[in-house]
Structure formats: C-alpha cells, structure tokens
C-alpha cells in the first residue's frame, strides 16, 4: 500500500493564520460622555432598587473619569441629561469656558452615541452627581471661587432634601466643599456648616456622610491647632463602624495626632500603626502614606524607641523621610549639636508637616541618651566635662539633667555635689562598698523578666495540652451505669423487705 504523504508545513500555516485572524478585536473604550450617561443610568437604578452598591460603583470610577473631564465633555453630557429649557442647565453652562473647536477634534476616535432630547429634569441624585463633576472640573481648572460657590449651592440643595439614596454622593460633595475652601484658605468659614451637617447626618443615620464629616471637622480643627476642640469632638461622637477603610485610616491618623500632642505616646503610636495598616496602597495614595509615617517616626522616638532602618529605604518614603532620618541619627547617638543642626536645617519642612513642636520635645531624649552613654563609658566624670560633651549651657543645667535622669531610672548613678562629680554605679566599687553591676536594678529586672517568661511558657504549655477525645463520654457512661446499679439495688432491698413481712418476719395487721 502506498504510504500517506505527510502534510507540508506550507499547507498547515494557513489554518493557523485563519485562527489568529478569527479573534475578535477588543471593543474601543467608551467616550467620557458615554461613561457619564452610563453612570447616570446606574444612579437611577440605585434609586429605583434602593441598592446603594450601584452608587458606590459610580463613585469608584470618579478618579478615572476625572482625568478625562473638560468643558466640551461636560457641555455635551449636561445637554444629554437636562431639557433644553432647563434653568439648571443654563446655570451650569455659564461655568464652562467658551466652546473650542480644537478640543472637539481631540477625541475623534471615541465618539458618543447620538443625543436624544430629554423632556424632564433628572432625579436629585443625578443632578447632584453632575454638580459634583462640575466641582471637580473647576478645582482642576484652578477656578476656586466658582468651585466654592457651586459646592455651597449643592450642599444647600442636599440639606433641603431628605433622601437616603443621596447619601453616598452627598459625602463626596462635602469632601470637595472642604477641599475647595482649603485651597482658598477659608476653612474656618465652613466650620458651622460642617457641624450642622454632622448633626443632621447623625440624626438621619447617614454613615457615609457622618464618617466624612467627622474627618473634615477634625482636619479643620487640627489645621488651626485647636486640639482641645478636636478632642472634645472625638469624645462626643462615635465613628460609624460601617465606614470604609480610607475614612477609618484618616480618622485613626487624626486621633494619633491628637494623642501625641496630649503626651499619650503609646496610644498615639497604636492609632498611627493602625492607620498605616488600613491605608490604601502606597502607590495609590503616597501623600497620606508619607504623612502618617512622619508622625509615626516622631511618636516612636518620643516613646524612647528607634525606628527600623528598613523604613527609610522604602522607595516611596526615602526622599520625604530624609530630614527625619537625620533626627533619628541624632537621637540614637545622643549628639545634641547634631540634633540642633538637623532641626535648624530642616525647620521649614518640619513646620510644613506640623511636626516641629513634637520634634522639639526630642531634645530631652537626646540629652538622656547622651547622659546614659556617658554613665556607661565613665565610672566617674565631672559635671564640667558633661557640659562640654553634651553642649549644655552651664554646670547647673548638667546637674539638674543628671539628677532627673537618676530619679527617672534612666541611669544607675549618684551625684557628688561637693566635688561636682557623677559616679556611675555599674563601674564603682571598693571604698564605697558598691559591687559593680550587682548594686544596680539590672539583675532584678533581668531576673523578673526571666521569671515572667517561664510563667508565660508554663501557661501556654497548659493551654496547648491535648486530652483524649471523647474521654468525658466514658465517664458519663460509667456514671449512668452506677446510677442504674443503685436503682436496682434499692429495688431489690425494697422487694426483700416486703417478702420478709409477708413471711411473718414482721408485724402483722392484727397488732394495729
């Protein structure tokens, strides 16, 4: 039989080419006008079905859509959603720049669908969403006075309506209301408005607006260094548990700043650490990530700890944290001159970050570290030498600082006021009757730590012990069997007594 001919590679390639050519091309991305109309449809669906997730989906796309907004896009979208004779449409169009033919030719590949005439006004939710887009456009175009007026008018319209379906969009309007006033330097003007809105949101159980408004009020107070009022607001309000991670991270950051100013460094450190964990990705929100870490580093230094070196090697944090690295190095080495030099060099940056007053508190930590290093290096050192090495003003200051360090337990030493000496206990001995390190509290602290470790290990071992499975059931079965035997024995005894009485062994009825 003749052998079948092998198919040549030239005959096989056309089939592959046909398969490659048969793949459908991806659809072109929708135009910004189409996206706005689709978002309006989603908002209408959220209103009709009472499902806020559709409104949240629209707000999640706000950042992406914001980059595409211009005058022509907003003009076309507004004309598609409002009737031609609408007074709202005429007011909105006056906010836009003159129509430009050049801008119309830019987006020729992605043309929107033909616009159908609209006979009725859009719902309040869609109307608020369109006003929100105008606010974003005006902020990006540096037209801050117009953005302020539009945001104030939109806020008044929201207050006049009592619609729960408007809550997610209203929270965004409040945020950009505060942002526009912050850019104009008039944050104090909207404080009464924010307080009234926060009370209204609490009464209406509006969790989205309530979380945003609490954060805006805290930011407003901290901007003007009103820490007492911010602390009172925290104590009088309850942050909603259903708020998103972004708002919760912002709230924890403000709470950490308040506690740091109030000298509650441990609590501030905890709040700032939680804010870092709940914050968005560093690449998505680098500004917030950097700001929280600045306060976190300063708070950790005030607690007496040194931040990890790897923190300053992060690509997002390396350049912004460079001034704070100089402060950390000065605190770690106890060099007061290096600390003062770093503070003077980067004072403008620290004032911009609002951390200057907290960093000034680190001067005592630097001096304590220097005194501790001197107590470990010298068994006896004069107060004059301490002044020279720590760059202090006088011997009296050195004496007070050393005395406070001894009282606080920072160093194990004593002061000789007559001779002007500091005698360290860890190296002293001989004539004074002090036997080196055993005269200090260090052995007791180490011994206590070891005892605590052993007790904790014992407790964990007891918790981790495994008992046989279903061992208690056998005990229950044995107990039930014992009860049954007791019942049978009692029954046999009762039957035996009755038998004895019937046989004449007991008193008869005739005796009674």
Coordinates of N, CA and C in Angstrom, one line a residue, residues 29-42 58 61 64-66 68 112 129 133:
X29 N -12.7 51.8 23.9 CA -13.2 52.3 25.2 C -14.3 53.3 25.0
X30 N -15.2 53.4 25.9 CA -16.3 54.4 25.8 C -15.8 55.8 26.0
X31 N -16.5 56.7 25.3 CA -16.1 58.1 25.5 C -16.5 58.6 26.9
X32 N -15.9 59.7 27.3 CA -16.3 60.3 28.6 C -17.8 60.6 28.8
X33 N -18.4 61.1 27.7 CA -19.8 61.4 27.7 C -20.6 60.1 27.9
X34 N -20.2 59.1 27.2 CA -20.9 57.8 27.4 C -20.8 57.3 28.8
X35 N -19.6 57.4 29.4 CA -19.4 57.0 30.8 C -20.3 57.8 31.7
X36 N -20.4 59.1 31.5 CA -21.3 59.9 32.4 C -22.7 59.5 32.3
X37 N -23.2 59.2 31.0 CA -24.6 58.8 30.8 C -24.8 57.4 31.4
X38 N -23.8 56.5 31.3 CA -23.9 55.2 31.9 C -24.0 55.3 33.5
X39 N -23.2 56.2 34.0 CA -23.2 56.4 35.5 C -24.5 56.9 35.9
X40 N -25.1 57.8 35.1 CA -26.4 58.4 35.5 C -27.5 57.3 35.5
X41 N -27.3 56.3 34.5 CA -28.3 55.2 34.5 C -28.1 54.3 35.7
X42 N -26.8 54.1 36.1 CA -26.6 53.3 37.4 C -27.2 54.0 38.6
X58 N -20.4 53.9 40.9 CA -20.2 55.1 40.2 C -19.1 56.0 40.8
X61 N -15.5 55.0 40.2 CA -14.9 55.4 38.8 C -14.7 56.9 38.7
X64 N -10.9 57.9 37.8 CA -10.6 57.6 36.4 C -11.3 58.6 35.5
X65 N -12.5 58.9 35.8 CA -13.3 59.8 34.9 C -12.8 61.3 35.1
X66 N -12.3 61.6 36.2 CA -11.8 63.0 36.4 C -10.7 63.4 35.5
X68 N -10.5 62.8 32.4 CA -11.0 63.0 31.1 C -11.9 64.2 31.0
X112 N -19.4 59.6 21.0 CA -20.5 59.1 21.8 C -21.7 58.9 20.9
X129 N -24.9 64.5 41.2 CA -23.7 63.9 40.6 C -23.1 64.8 39.5
X133 N -19.3 66.6 39.3 CA -18.4 66.6 38.2 C -18.0 68.1 37.9

